[in-house]
Amino acid sequence: MTLDEKIRSTLEDTASRVAYVPTTSPDEIKRRGRRRKARRRIVWTVPALVLILGVLAVTVPFDPNPRSPATSPDVDTIEIADLAVAVTESEPNSTDPDIWLGLKGPSPLFDTSALGPDLSFAPGEPSAGDIGDRVIRAVYLGELDGEPFYVYSTPAPSIWDRIFEVVDGNFSGDVLGTSLTCCSGGDMDHGEGLPGFSHGYSTEGGVVTDETITAEWLGLSTDVSVVAYQLDGDFIGWQTPVGGVSSVRLSERPEEYLAIALDASGRELDRFGTELRPLSDYPGDETPSESLLPGADWAPMTSEGSEIEPETIPGGLLRVEIDPQPGDRLFLVPVDGGEIVVRVRNGTPHVFAESCTALDGVELPPGWESTCLE
Amino acid sequence: MTEPGFADSFERFYADCWQTVYRALVVGIGDGDLAREAVDEAMVRAYERWRTVSPMENREGWVYRVASNWATTRLRRRRLQFRRMPAVESTNDPELVDPRLLEAVRRLSPKHRDVVVARYLLDMSESATAQALGIPAGTVKSRLSRALAELKEVLS
C-alpha cells in the first residue's frame, strides 16, 4: 500500500467512525445569521449618527484638562495578537490572509486648528499582496502617506524578529505588527505599553538610509476621535484613529514626544508622553549591525546561494510563478537534486522550486512558505 | 423579504454538507465539540452571505475553510489558556484507526493539514483545493508534498 493510499484509507476510515451527531437545526442557524445582520445595521448607525451630529454641532474650543473617559459603544472587534481592534464587520473583507476593515473613530466636533494638520488615514482598498505571506490576520486602516496601512499578526518567531533583532517581542504567541514600522510593534522600542515611538533605518556603506520615524498608539478606545501629536512642545498634527490604532510618520526625531487622545467633543481621555534619550545613547547606533539589512543575514541558507536578477530565474514556468516585482530580492540556492529560488518580498521570504522532490530536501526555517511545480 | 427558494437551497446545502465537513474537521483537529461549533459558525456565515456563497462551485470547500480557520483560531487561544487550565476532554474523538498517522496529521501545521484533509478526505481535486483554500495550485502541491514528507517520516 502506498503512502497516499494509506493516508487516504486511514482518514476515510477514521471519518467513518466519527459518531453521527444531530446537527443544529437550520432554523437556528438562519436565526443566528439574521440576528447578526440586524446587529451590524445597528453598529453602522453609530458612525452615521456621529456624522449627523457633526454637521449640526457648534464647534467648541479644545479643552486640555484631563477628564474621565467615555464609555465605548458596542462594536465588533477581532483580536490581532491579543490586541482588540474595532472593525466595521465581524467578517473579513477578504481572505488568505483574513483582512478586516478597521472602524474609524468618530469625527471631531471641535476646532482642531490648534493641533496642526489632519494626518488621518485616507480611504483605500486592502489587498493581500500588500502584506507578507506569513501574516495570519490583518486589519486594514486606510492609506497613510500614500501607502496602505495594516495592523497584523504573524506566528512567532517571526522572520521579522530575525531581521530586526526585536528581542523584546512576544515569542510565545502571535507577533503584533504594523506595516508602517514593519515589525513587531507591540513591544518594540518602548516598555510602557502600546503607545510608542520608533526609529528604524537601514544602512548602506555606513550611511543611514530609509529612515522611518513613527509615533504610534495602539489599543485606543473607540471613543477616541483625535490623537494629537506634540513634538518638542509643538503640535505637529492630529489623526482620527481607525480600529483604535493611530500612527503617524515624523520628519525628524524629537527629544520630547507627547500624544493626547481626545473624544469627539475635545475632552482629553488619555495621554502618553516621554522624554527620549538622545540617539547617540543607543548602543550600536553609530555602527548598525549588518544584520539590520533586510536579506543580508536572515537565513543561513542564502549565504550558500547568490543574488540573481529576475531575467536569470531558471525556467519560464518558475519565473511566472515567482512573478518578480520591483523591490523583490531573489537568491538562487543550489540544493541536492536541483536548485531553489528564494524570493524576499517586503522582507518576507518565499521559496520556489521546479521540483517538489528537491524542495522537500531543503530544511526551511519554521513558517517559511514554499511553492513547487512538479 | 427572503425570496422563494433562497431558504430552501440553503437548507438543502446545509443537510448535504454539515456532516461531511464536521467529520473532516473532527479528523483534522481531534475535537468533536470544537468541530461542531466551527461548522455551525461557518454555516451561519454561509447563510449571511448566501447570495455570494450559493453560486460557488465549491461551497463545501468554502465552508470547510471558514470552519477550519475558525477552529484553528480557537485552538490557538485555547493552547494559551491551557498553560493555566487543565485540558478539556473531547467528547467525540473517533476510535483511532492508525494512531501514529492520525496524530501526525493533527500535528501538521493548519495550512498543511487543510490541504491533506481537502485532498484525501473531502476528495477535492488539486484545483478545487486551491479554490477552496484560496491559494495557488503550486502552493497546494508544495504544501501537500511537504505534508506527505512529514507523514512519511513519522511512519518510517
Short mmCIF file of C-alpha atoms in Angstrom, two decimals:
data_model
loop_
_atom_site.label_atom_id
_atom_site.label_comp_id
_atom_site.label_asym_id
_atom_site.label_seq_id
_atom_site.Cartn_x
_atom_site.Cartn_y
_atom_site.Cartn_z
CA MET A 1 0.00 0.00 0.00
CA THR A 2 1.46 3.37 -1.00
CA LEU A 3 1.69 6.28 1.43
CA ASP A 4 -1.06 8.05 -0.50
CA GLU A 5 -3.38 5.06 -0.19
CA LYS A 6 -2.54 4.57 3.48
CA ILE A 7 -3.29 8.19 4.33
CA ARG A 8 -6.49 8.19 2.33
CA SER A 9 -7.76 4.96 3.84
CA THR A 10 -6.79 5.96 7.37
CA LEU A 11 -8.53 9.30 7.12
CA GLU A 12 -11.61 7.84 5.45
CA ASP A 13 -11.80 5.02 7.95
CA THR A 14 -11.40 7.42 10.83
CA ALA A 15 -14.03 9.76 9.44
CA SER A 16 -16.47 6.91 9.00
CA ARG A 17 -16.10 6.14 12.70
CA VAL A 18 -16.92 9.67 13.76
CA ALA A 19 -20.21 9.24 15.53
CA TYR A 20 -23.17 10.91 13.88
CA VAL A 21 -24.22 13.96 15.81
CA PRO A 22 -27.56 15.63 15.34
CA THR A 23 -26.96 18.90 13.56
CA THR A 24 -28.08 22.21 14.89
CA SER A 25 -31.41 22.92 13.21
CA PRO A 26 -31.13 25.01 10.06
CA ASP A 27 -33.72 27.36 11.53
CA GLU A 28 -31.40 28.07 14.45
CA ILE A 29 -28.51 28.74 12.05
CA LYS A 30 -30.68 31.11 10.00
CA ARG A 31 -31.91 32.85 13.14
CA ARG A 32 -28.30 33.50 14.21
CA GLY A 33 -27.47 34.80 10.75
CA ARG A 34 -30.42 37.20 10.74
CA ARG A 35 -29.56 38.41 14.25
CA ARG A 36 -26.00 39.22 13.19
CA LYS A 37 -27.18 41.15 10.17
CA ALA A 38 -29.50 43.19 12.39
CA ARG A 39 -26.69 43.85 14.87
CA ARG A 40 -24.44 45.01 12.06
CA ARG A 41 -27.04 47.52 10.94
CA ILE A 42 -27.12 48.93 14.48
CA VAL A 43 -23.33 49.22 14.52
CA TRP A 44 -23.40 51.12 11.24
CA THR A 45 -25.81 53.67 12.64
CA VAL A 46 -23.30 54.77 15.31
CA PRO A 47 -20.85 56.47 12.93
CA ALA A 48 -23.79 57.77 10.90
CA LEU A 49 -25.29 59.48 13.95
CA VAL A 50 -21.92 60.96 14.83
CA LEU A 51 -21.65 62.33 11.30
CA ILE A 52 -25.09 63.95 11.52
CA LEU A 53 -24.26 65.43 14.92
CA GLY A 54 -21.02 66.71 13.45
CA VAL A 55 -22.90 68.64 10.79
CA LEU A 56 -25.29 70.14 13.34
CA ALA A 57 -22.79 70.81 16.11
CA VAL A 58 -21.41 74.15 17.16
CA THR A 59 -17.63 73.98 17.37
CA VAL A 60 -16.23 74.07 20.86
CA PRO A 61 -12.69 75.00 21.87
CA PHE A 62 -10.03 72.41 22.61
CA ASP A 63 -10.06 71.61 26.31
CA PRO A 64 -6.62 70.49 27.53
CA ASN A 65 -7.82 69.41 31.01
CA PRO A 66 -7.96 65.65 31.58
CA ARG A 67 -11.41 64.18 32.24
CA SER A 68 -12.78 60.70 32.71
CA PRO A 69 -13.11 58.57 29.57
CA ALA A 70 -16.48 57.99 27.95
CA THR A 71 -17.99 54.55 27.50
CA SER A 72 -17.17 52.71 24.28
CA PRO A 73 -20.09 51.78 22.06
CA ASP A 74 -20.72 48.09 21.37
CA VAL A 75 -18.72 47.45 18.23
CA ASP A 76 -17.29 44.37 16.55
CA THR A 77 -13.69 43.68 17.40
CA ILE A 78 -11.25 41.00 16.36
CA GLU A 79 -8.04 40.06 18.08
CA ILE A 80 -4.74 40.74 16.38
CA ALA A 81 -2.13 39.10 18.60
CA ASP A 82 -4.23 39.81 21.69
CA LEU A 83 -4.91 43.40 20.62
CA ALA A 84 -8.66 44.02 20.24
CA VAL A 85 -9.14 46.01 17.05
CA ALA A 86 -12.51 47.58 16.22
CA VAL A 87 -13.71 46.56 12.77
CA THR A 88 -16.60 47.52 10.54
CA GLU A 89 -17.93 43.98 10.22
CA SER A 90 -17.35 40.73 12.06
CA GLU A 91 -16.41 39.05 8.78
CA PRO A 92 -13.15 39.61 6.91
CA ASN A 93 -13.35 41.84 3.86
CA SER A 94 -11.02 39.48 2.03
CA THR A 95 -9.31 36.25 2.91
CA ASP A 96 -5.93 34.46 2.76
CA PRO A 97 -4.88 36.07 4.91
CA ASP A 98 -8.07 37.31 6.52
CA ILE A 99 -8.24 41.09 6.25
CA TRP A 100 -10.84 43.14 8.09
CA LEU A 101 -11.61 46.81 7.66
CA GLY A 102 -10.86 48.97 10.68
CA LEU A 103 -13.66 51.04 12.19
CA LYS A 104 -12.89 54.74 12.02
CA GLY A 105 -13.23 56.74 15.22
CA PRO A 106 -15.86 59.49 15.48
CA SER A 107 -15.14 62.72 13.63
CA PRO A 108 -14.16 65.63 15.88
CA LEU A 109 -16.87 68.16 16.68
CA PHE A 110 -14.42 70.76 17.95
CA ASP A 111 -11.98 73.12 16.33
CA THR A 112 -8.78 71.18 15.63
CA SER A 113 -6.91 74.05 14.01
CA ALA A 114 -4.64 74.50 17.05
CA LEU A 115 -3.45 70.91 16.71
CA GLY A 116 -1.87 71.22 13.29
CA PRO A 117 -2.80 69.47 10.06
CA ASP A 118 -5.13 66.48 9.76
CA LEU A 119 -2.89 63.41 9.34
CA SER A 120 -5.76 60.91 9.20
CA PHE A 121 -5.81 57.77 7.10
CA ALA A 122 -7.16 58.22 3.60
CA PRO A 123 -9.69 55.72 2.22
CA GLY A 124 -8.26 52.92 0.12
CA GLU A 125 -8.62 49.27 -0.80
CA PRO A 126 -6.89 46.43 1.06
CA SER A 127 -5.00 43.81 -0.90
CA ALA A 128 -3.49 40.54 0.24
CA GLY A 129 -0.50 41.40 -1.95
CA ASP A 130 0.35 44.32 0.34
CA ILE A 131 1.33 42.11 3.25
CA GLY A 132 3.60 39.15 3.67
CA ASP A 133 2.71 35.51 3.26
CA ARG A 134 3.24 34.85 6.95
CA VAL A 135 0.52 37.20 8.06
CA ILE A 136 -2.27 35.32 9.83
CA ARG A 137 -4.82 38.11 10.02
CA ALA A 138 -4.77 41.82 9.45
CA VAL A 139 -6.89 44.91 9.77
CA TYR A 140 -6.64 47.49 7.01
CA LEU A 141 -6.83 51.05 8.27
CA GLY A 142 -6.50 53.01 5.03
CA GLU A 143 -3.69 54.80 3.27
CA LEU A 144 -1.06 56.76 5.12
CA ASP A 145 1.36 58.88 3.13
CA GLY A 146 0.14 57.07 0.02
CA GLU A 147 0.93 53.62 1.44
CA PRO A 148 -1.57 51.00 2.62
CA PHE A 149 -1.51 50.62 6.37
CA TYR A 150 -2.26 47.42 8.27
CA VAL A 151 -2.09 46.16 11.80
CA TYR A 152 -1.44 42.45 11.63
CA SER A 153 -0.21 39.36 13.41
CA THR A 154 2.29 36.71 12.38
CA PRO A 155 3.21 33.48 14.12
CA ALA A 156 6.18 33.73 16.45
CA PRO A 157 9.07 33.54 15.98
CA SER A 158 8.69 35.79 13.00
CA ILE A 159 11.17 36.35 10.22
CA TRP A 160 10.79 39.99 11.08
CA ASP A 161 12.22 39.30 14.50
CA ARG A 162 15.33 37.91 12.89
CA ILE A 163 15.74 40.79 10.52
CA PHE A 164 15.29 43.50 13.06
CA GLU A 165 16.51 41.66 16.11
CA VAL A 166 13.46 42.56 18.12
CA VAL A 167 14.42 40.82 21.31
CA ASP A 168 11.56 42.18 23.40
CA GLY A 169 8.82 40.63 21.27
CA ASN A 170 6.31 38.11 22.49
CA PHE A 171 7.79 34.83 21.29
CA SER A 172 5.18 32.64 22.92
CA GLY A 173 2.29 33.63 20.71
CA ASP A 174 1.44 35.73 17.70
CA VAL A 175 3.60 38.72 16.98
CA LEU A 176 1.88 42.05 16.57
CA GLY A 177 2.97 44.24 13.72
CA THR A 178 2.08 47.39 11.86
CA SER A 179 3.01 47.86 8.26
CA LEU A 180 4.47 51.34 8.64
CA THR A 181 7.04 50.34 11.22
CA CYS A 182 7.47 47.00 9.56
CA CYS A 183 7.90 44.78 12.61
CA SER A 184 6.55 43.68 15.93
CA GLY A 185 5.27 46.99 17.14
CA GLY A 186 3.67 45.88 20.38
CA ASP A 187 6.80 45.66 22.46
CA MET A 188 9.24 47.39 20.20
CA ASP A 189 11.47 50.20 21.32
CA HIS A 190 9.45 51.08 24.36
CA GLY A 191 8.38 49.43 27.54
CA GLU A 192 5.38 51.48 28.54
CA GLY A 193 2.58 49.69 26.76
CA LEU A 194 1.05 50.10 23.35
CA PRO A 195 1.74 53.77 22.64
CA GLY A 196 5.25 54.21 21.36
CA PHE A 197 7.79 55.90 19.24
CA SER A 198 10.09 54.05 16.93
CA HIS A 199 13.04 54.83 14.79
CA GLY A 200 14.00 52.32 12.11
CA TYR A 201 16.66 52.59 9.50
CA SER A 202 19.00 50.62 7.31
CA THR A 203 22.49 51.47 6.18
CA GLU A 204 24.49 51.28 3.01
CA GLY A 205 28.24 51.64 3.39
CA GLY A 206 27.82 53.04 6.88
CA VAL A 207 25.40 55.71 5.70
CA VAL A 208 21.92 55.66 7.21
CA THR A 209 19.22 55.26 4.56
CA ASP A 210 15.48 54.63 4.58
CA GLU A 211 14.89 56.23 7.94
CA THR A 212 11.42 55.61 9.26
CA ILE A 213 10.45 57.56 12.35
CA THR A 214 6.97 56.90 13.64
CA ALA A 215 4.77 57.71 16.57
CA GLU A 216 2.16 55.05 17.17
CA TRP A 217 -0.65 54.36 19.61
CA LEU A 218 -2.50 51.06 19.53
CA GLY A 219 -5.42 49.82 21.60
CA LEU A 220 -7.25 53.14 21.79
CA SER A 221 -10.88 53.24 22.89
CA THR A 222 -13.44 53.58 20.09
CA ASP A 223 -14.48 56.86 21.74
CA VAL A 224 -11.22 58.44 20.70
CA SER A 225 -11.85 60.92 17.94
CA VAL A 226 -8.49 62.65 17.78
CA VAL A 227 -4.95 61.77 18.71
CA ALA A 228 -2.95 64.98 18.78
CA TYR A 229 0.82 64.67 18.46
CA GLN A 230 3.10 67.16 20.15
CA LEU A 231 6.84 67.04 19.49
CA ASP A 232 9.28 69.18 21.41
CA GLY A 233 6.40 71.34 22.64
CA ASP A 234 4.66 71.97 19.31
CA PHE A 235 1.60 70.23 17.91
CA ILE A 236 2.60 68.74 14.57
CA GLY A 237 -0.80 67.31 13.60
CA TRP A 238 -3.66 65.12 14.61
CA GLN A 239 -5.30 61.94 13.44
CA THR A 240 -8.62 60.16 13.86
CA PRO A 241 -7.71 56.57 14.80
CA VAL A 242 -9.04 53.62 12.84
CA GLY A 243 -9.60 50.36 14.68
CA GLY A 244 -8.24 52.05 17.80
CA VAL A 245 -4.90 52.48 16.05
CA SER A 246 -3.13 55.73 15.35
CA SER A 247 0.19 56.01 13.57
CA VAL A 248 1.99 58.97 12.07
CA ARG A 249 5.29 59.29 10.31
CA LEU A 250 7.54 62.00 11.68
CA SER A 251 10.04 64.01 9.71
CA GLU A 252 12.61 64.15 12.48
CA ARG A 253 13.43 62.57 15.76
CA PRO A 254 12.19 64.71 18.68
CA GLU A 255 13.71 64.96 22.15
CA GLU A 256 10.26 65.02 23.74
CA TYR A 257 7.15 63.32 22.49
CA LEU A 258 3.55 63.65 23.67
CA ALA A 259 0.35 62.14 22.29
CA ILE A 260 -3.07 63.16 23.61
CA ALA A 261 -6.27 61.19 22.97
CA LEU A 262 -9.47 63.28 22.78
CA ASP A 263 -13.10 62.38 22.31
CA ALA A 264 -15.33 63.97 19.66
CA SER A 265 -16.12 66.95 21.91
CA GLY A 266 -12.46 67.66 22.63
CA ARG A 267 -12.30 66.18 26.12
CA GLU A 268 -9.00 64.53 26.93
CA LEU A 269 -9.33 60.80 27.52
CA ASP A 270 -5.73 59.75 27.84
CA ARG A 271 -2.20 60.87 27.13
CA PHE A 272 1.15 59.31 26.56
CA GLY A 273 4.44 61.13 26.68
CA THR A 274 8.07 60.52 27.11
CA GLU A 275 11.38 62.21 27.12
CA LEU A 276 13.52 60.45 24.61
CA ARG A 277 17.14 59.54 25.02
CA PRO A 278 19.48 61.13 22.53
CA LEU A 279 20.07 58.87 19.53
CA SER A 280 23.76 58.68 20.37
CA ASP A 281 22.91 56.96 23.68
CA TYR A 282 21.68 53.85 21.92
CA PRO A 283 24.44 51.25 21.77
CA GLY A 284 25.43 50.40 18.24
CA ASP A 285 23.53 53.25 16.68
CA GLU A 286 26.63 54.70 15.07
CA THR A 287 27.63 51.43 13.51
CA PRO A 288 24.46 49.45 12.91
CA SER A 289 24.82 45.72 12.57
CA GLU A 290 24.84 44.31 9.06
CA SER A 291 22.03 42.03 10.18
CA LEU A 292 19.74 45.05 10.20
CA LEU A 293 19.83 44.99 6.43
CA PRO A 294 16.84 43.01 5.14
CA GLY A 295 18.03 39.97 3.26
CA ALA A 296 21.64 40.20 4.39
CA ASP A 297 21.58 37.78 7.26
CA TRP A 298 18.08 36.48 7.57
CA ALA A 299 18.83 32.89 6.84
CA PRO A 300 21.98 30.84 6.63
CA MET A 301 20.51 29.26 3.50
CA THR A 302 21.05 32.26 1.32
CA SER A 303 24.73 32.52 2.15
CA GLU A 304 25.13 29.37 0.05
CA GLY A 305 23.41 30.96 -2.88
CA SER A 306 23.80 34.08 -4.93
CA GLU A 307 21.53 37.01 -5.60
CA ILE A 308 20.13 36.98 -9.12
CA GLU A 309 18.16 39.26 -11.37
CA PRO A 310 14.63 38.31 -12.46
CA GLU A 311 15.75 37.50 -16.01
CA THR A 312 18.13 34.83 -14.74
CA ILE A 313 15.47 32.82 -12.94
CA PRO A 314 15.86 29.31 -14.31
CA GLY A 315 12.77 28.13 -16.16
CA GLY A 316 9.97 30.14 -17.69
CA LEU A 317 7.25 28.49 -15.62
CA LEU A 318 9.15 29.18 -12.42
CA ARG A 319 9.53 32.83 -13.43
CA VAL A 320 5.77 33.07 -13.95
CA GLU A 321 5.15 31.51 -10.54
CA ILE A 322 7.65 33.79 -8.80
CA ASP A 323 6.17 36.84 -10.54
CA PRO A 324 9.07 39.17 -9.74
CA GLN A 325 8.06 42.68 -8.75
CA PRO A 326 10.14 45.83 -8.31
CA GLY A 327 11.78 45.71 -4.89
CA ASP A 328 11.90 41.90 -4.72
CA ARG A 329 15.24 40.27 -3.96
CA LEU A 330 15.95 36.88 -5.50
CA PHE A 331 18.51 34.28 -4.43
CA LEU A 332 19.42 31.15 -6.38
CA VAL A 333 20.49 28.39 -3.99
CA PRO A 334 21.93 25.03 -5.10
CA VAL A 335 20.42 22.09 -3.21
CA ASP A 336 20.56 18.33 -3.52
CA GLY A 337 18.79 17.33 -6.69
CA GLY A 338 18.48 20.79 -8.19
CA GLU A 339 18.19 24.40 -7.17
CA ILE A 340 15.70 26.63 -5.49
CA VAL A 341 14.92 30.30 -5.70
CA VAL A 342 14.26 32.36 -2.57
CA ARG A 343 12.20 35.46 -3.16
CA VAL A 344 12.18 38.15 -0.46
CA ARG A 345 9.21 40.45 -0.93
CA ASN A 346 8.61 43.20 1.62
CA GLY A 347 11.01 41.31 3.88
CA THR A 348 9.05 38.07 3.68
CA PRO A 349 10.79 35.05 2.16
CA HIS A 350 9.08 32.53 -0.12
CA VAL A 351 10.89 29.56 -1.61
CA PHE A 352 10.21 28.34 -5.14
CA ALA A 353 11.41 25.22 -6.93
CA GLU A 354 10.54 23.39 -10.10
CA SER A 355 10.97 20.04 -8.39
CA CYS A 356 8.92 19.25 -5.29
CA THR A 357 11.43 16.47 -4.52
CA ALA A 358 14.32 18.92 -4.49
CA LEU A 359 12.31 21.28 -2.31
CA ASP A 360 11.47 18.51 0.15
CA GLY A 361 15.19 18.01 0.77
CA VAL A 362 15.60 21.58 1.99
CA GLU A 363 15.21 22.32 5.66
CA LEU A 364 13.31 25.56 5.69
CA PRO A 365 13.16 27.81 8.76
CA PRO A 366 9.84 27.43 10.62
CA GLY A 367 6.94 29.12 8.93
CA TRP A 368 8.55 29.73 5.54
CA GLU A 369 6.15 29.16 2.69
CA SER A 370 7.19 27.35 -0.45
CA THR A 371 5.85 26.57 -3.89
CA CYS A 372 6.92 23.85 -6.30
CA LEU A 373 5.75 22.99 -9.78
CA GLU A 374 6.03 19.22 -10.12
CA MET B 1 -38.17 39.67 2.48
CA THR B 2 -36.41 36.45 1.55
CA GLU B 3 -37.36 35.28 -1.93
CA PRO B 4 -38.82 31.80 -2.51
CA GLY B 5 -36.13 29.16 -2.98
CA PHE B 6 -33.47 31.15 -1.18
CA ALA B 7 -34.04 29.46 2.16
CA ASP B 8 -34.78 26.09 0.56
CA SER B 9 -31.49 25.97 -1.29
CA PHE B 10 -29.59 26.83 1.89
CA GLU B 11 -31.42 24.11 3.81
CA ARG B 12 -30.60 21.52 1.14
CA PHE B 13 -26.96 22.53 1.16
CA TYR B 14 -26.94 22.50 4.96
CA ALA B 15 -28.38 19.00 5.09
CA ASP B 16 -25.96 17.69 2.44
CA CYS B 17 -22.81 19.30 3.71
CA TRP B 18 -22.89 19.59 7.51
CA GLN B 19 -21.89 16.04 8.45
CA THR B 20 -19.16 15.84 5.79
CA VAL B 21 -17.44 19.00 6.91
CA TYR B 22 -17.94 18.07 10.55
CA ARG B 23 -16.28 14.69 10.10
CA ALA B 24 -13.39 16.19 8.16
CA LEU B 25 -12.81 18.67 10.96
CA VAL B 26 -13.02 16.04 13.69
CA VAL B 27 -10.37 14.00 11.89
CA GLY B 28 -8.19 17.05 11.37
CA ILE B 29 -8.38 18.67 14.78
CA GLY B 30 -9.50 15.82 17.00
CA ASP B 31 -12.12 17.73 18.95
CA GLY B 32 -15.73 16.97 18.22
CA ASP B 33 -17.14 19.80 20.31
CA LEU B 34 -14.93 22.39 18.68
CA ALA B 35 -15.65 20.93 15.23
CA ARG B 36 -19.37 21.22 15.82
CA GLU B 37 -19.08 24.82 16.92
CA ALA B 38 -16.86 25.58 13.96
CA VAL B 39 -19.23 24.07 11.39
CA ASP B 40 -22.17 25.92 12.92
CA GLU B 41 -20.22 29.17 12.79
CA ALA B 42 -19.24 28.57 9.17
CA MET B 43 -22.85 27.76 8.28
CA VAL B 44 -24.11 30.95 9.92
CA ARG B 45 -21.60 32.89 7.83
CA ALA B 46 -22.64 30.96 4.71
CA TYR B 47 -26.28 31.85 5.36
CA GLU B 48 -25.44 35.51 5.99
CA ARG B 49 -23.85 35.74 2.55
CA TRP B 50 -25.79 33.01 0.80
CA ARG B 51 -26.18 35.11 -2.33
CA THR B 52 -22.40 35.07 -2.69
CA VAL B 53 -21.75 31.54 -1.46
CA SER B 54 -24.63 29.88 -3.26
CA PRO B 55 -23.25 30.24 -6.82
CA MET B 56 -19.81 28.95 -5.80
CA GLU B 57 -18.67 25.74 -7.45
CA ASN B 58 -17.11 24.51 -4.23
CA ARG B 59 -19.42 25.67 -1.46
CA GLU B 60 -18.44 22.75 0.74
CA GLY B 61 -14.79 23.76 0.39
CA TRP B 62 -15.67 27.33 1.38
CA VAL B 63 -17.48 26.13 4.50
CA TYR B 64 -14.60 23.80 5.38
CA ARG B 65 -12.10 26.61 5.04
CA VAL B 66 -14.10 29.03 7.18
CA ALA B 67 -14.73 26.34 9.80
CA SER B 68 -11.09 25.27 9.83
CA ASN B 69 -9.82 28.85 10.18
CA TRP B 70 -12.29 29.49 12.98
CA ALA B 71 -11.33 26.28 14.80
CA THR B 72 -7.62 26.99 14.37
CA THR B 73 -8.01 30.41 15.92
CA ARG B 74 -9.92 28.96 18.85
CA LEU B 75 -7.32 26.22 19.32
CA ARG B 76 -4.53 28.77 19.36
CA ARG B 77 -6.26 30.75 22.07
CA ARG B 78 -7.08 27.60 23.97
CA ARG B 79 -3.43 26.48 23.91
CA LEU B 80 -2.50 29.75 25.55
CA GLN B 81 -5.18 29.22 28.17
CA PHE B 82 -4.05 25.66 28.76
CA ARG B 83 -0.95 26.98 30.43
CA ARG B 84 -3.19 27.88 33.30
CA MET B 85 -6.08 25.48 32.93
CA PRO B 86 -6.36 21.70 32.58
CA ALA B 87 -7.02 20.34 29.09
CA VAL B 88 -10.60 19.59 28.12
CA GLU B 89 -11.51 16.08 27.03
CA SER B 90 -13.02 15.81 23.58
CA THR B 91 -16.45 14.26 23.55
CA ASN B 92 -16.32 12.78 20.07
CA ASP B 93 -12.83 11.65 19.25
CA PRO B 94 -13.17 8.66 16.94
CA GLU B 95 -11.52 5.35 17.67
CA LEU B 96 -8.07 5.66 16.22
CA VAL B 97 -7.50 3.52 13.14
CA ASP B 98 -3.79 4.29 12.96
CA PRO B 99 -2.97 6.42 15.98
CA ARG B 100 0.51 7.35 14.72
CA LEU B 101 -0.68 8.56 11.36
CA LEU B 102 -3.70 10.36 12.71
CA GLU B 103 -1.65 12.05 15.40
CA ALA B 104 0.87 13.07 12.73
CA VAL B 105 -1.92 14.56 10.59
CA ARG B 106 -3.15 16.54 13.57
CA ARG B 107 0.34 17.77 14.31
CA LEU B 108 0.72 19.22 10.82
CA SER B 109 0.51 22.98 10.59
CA PRO B 110 -3.09 24.10 9.91
CA LYS B 111 -2.17 25.07 6.34
CA HIS B 112 -0.64 21.68 5.59
CA ARG B 113 -3.41 19.83 7.39
CA ASP B 114 -6.11 21.63 5.44
CA VAL B 115 -4.54 20.54 2.15
CA VAL B 116 -4.30 16.91 3.30
CA VAL B 117 -7.89 16.85 4.54
CA ALA B 118 -9.22 18.57 1.42
CA ARG B 119 -7.36 16.25 -0.96
CA TYR B 120 -7.75 12.93 0.83
CA LEU B 121 -10.87 13.24 2.89
CA LEU B 122 -13.06 15.72 1.09
CA ASP B 123 -11.74 14.20 -2.13
CA MET B 124 -11.15 17.55 -3.81
CA SER B 125 -9.01 17.87 -6.91
CA GLU B 126 -5.88 19.98 -6.81
CA SER B 127 -7.64 22.91 -8.44
CA ALA B 128 -10.72 22.56 -6.20
CA THR B 129 -8.43 22.50 -3.16
CA ALA B 130 -6.67 25.62 -4.42
CA GLN B 131 -10.00 27.33 -4.97
CA ALA B 132 -11.41 26.30 -1.60
CA LEU B 133 -8.34 27.37 0.35
CA GLY B 134 -7.74 30.48 -1.73
CA ILE B 135 -4.17 29.59 -2.66
CA PRO B 136 -2.40 28.93 -5.98
CA ALA B 137 -2.29 25.35 -7.28
CA GLY B 138 1.52 25.39 -6.96
CA THR B 139 1.18 26.11 -3.25
CA VAL B 140 -1.24 23.19 -2.91
CA LYS B 141 1.41 20.94 -4.49
CA SER B 142 4.12 22.31 -2.27
CA ARG B 143 2.11 22.06 0.94
CA LEU B 144 0.92 18.56 0.08
CA SER B 145 4.42 17.45 -0.79
CA ARG B 146 5.79 18.77 2.50
CA ALA B 147 2.91 17.32 4.49
CA LEU B 148 3.44 13.89 2.92
CA ALA B 149 7.16 14.09 3.62
CA GLU B 150 6.40 14.80 7.29
CA LEU B 151 3.90 11.95 7.49
CA LYS B 152 6.28 9.58 5.76
CA GLU B 153 8.96 10.42 8.30
CA VAL B 154 6.59 9.62 11.15
CA LEU B 155 5.59 6.31 9.61
CA SER B 156 9.14 5.25 8.90
#
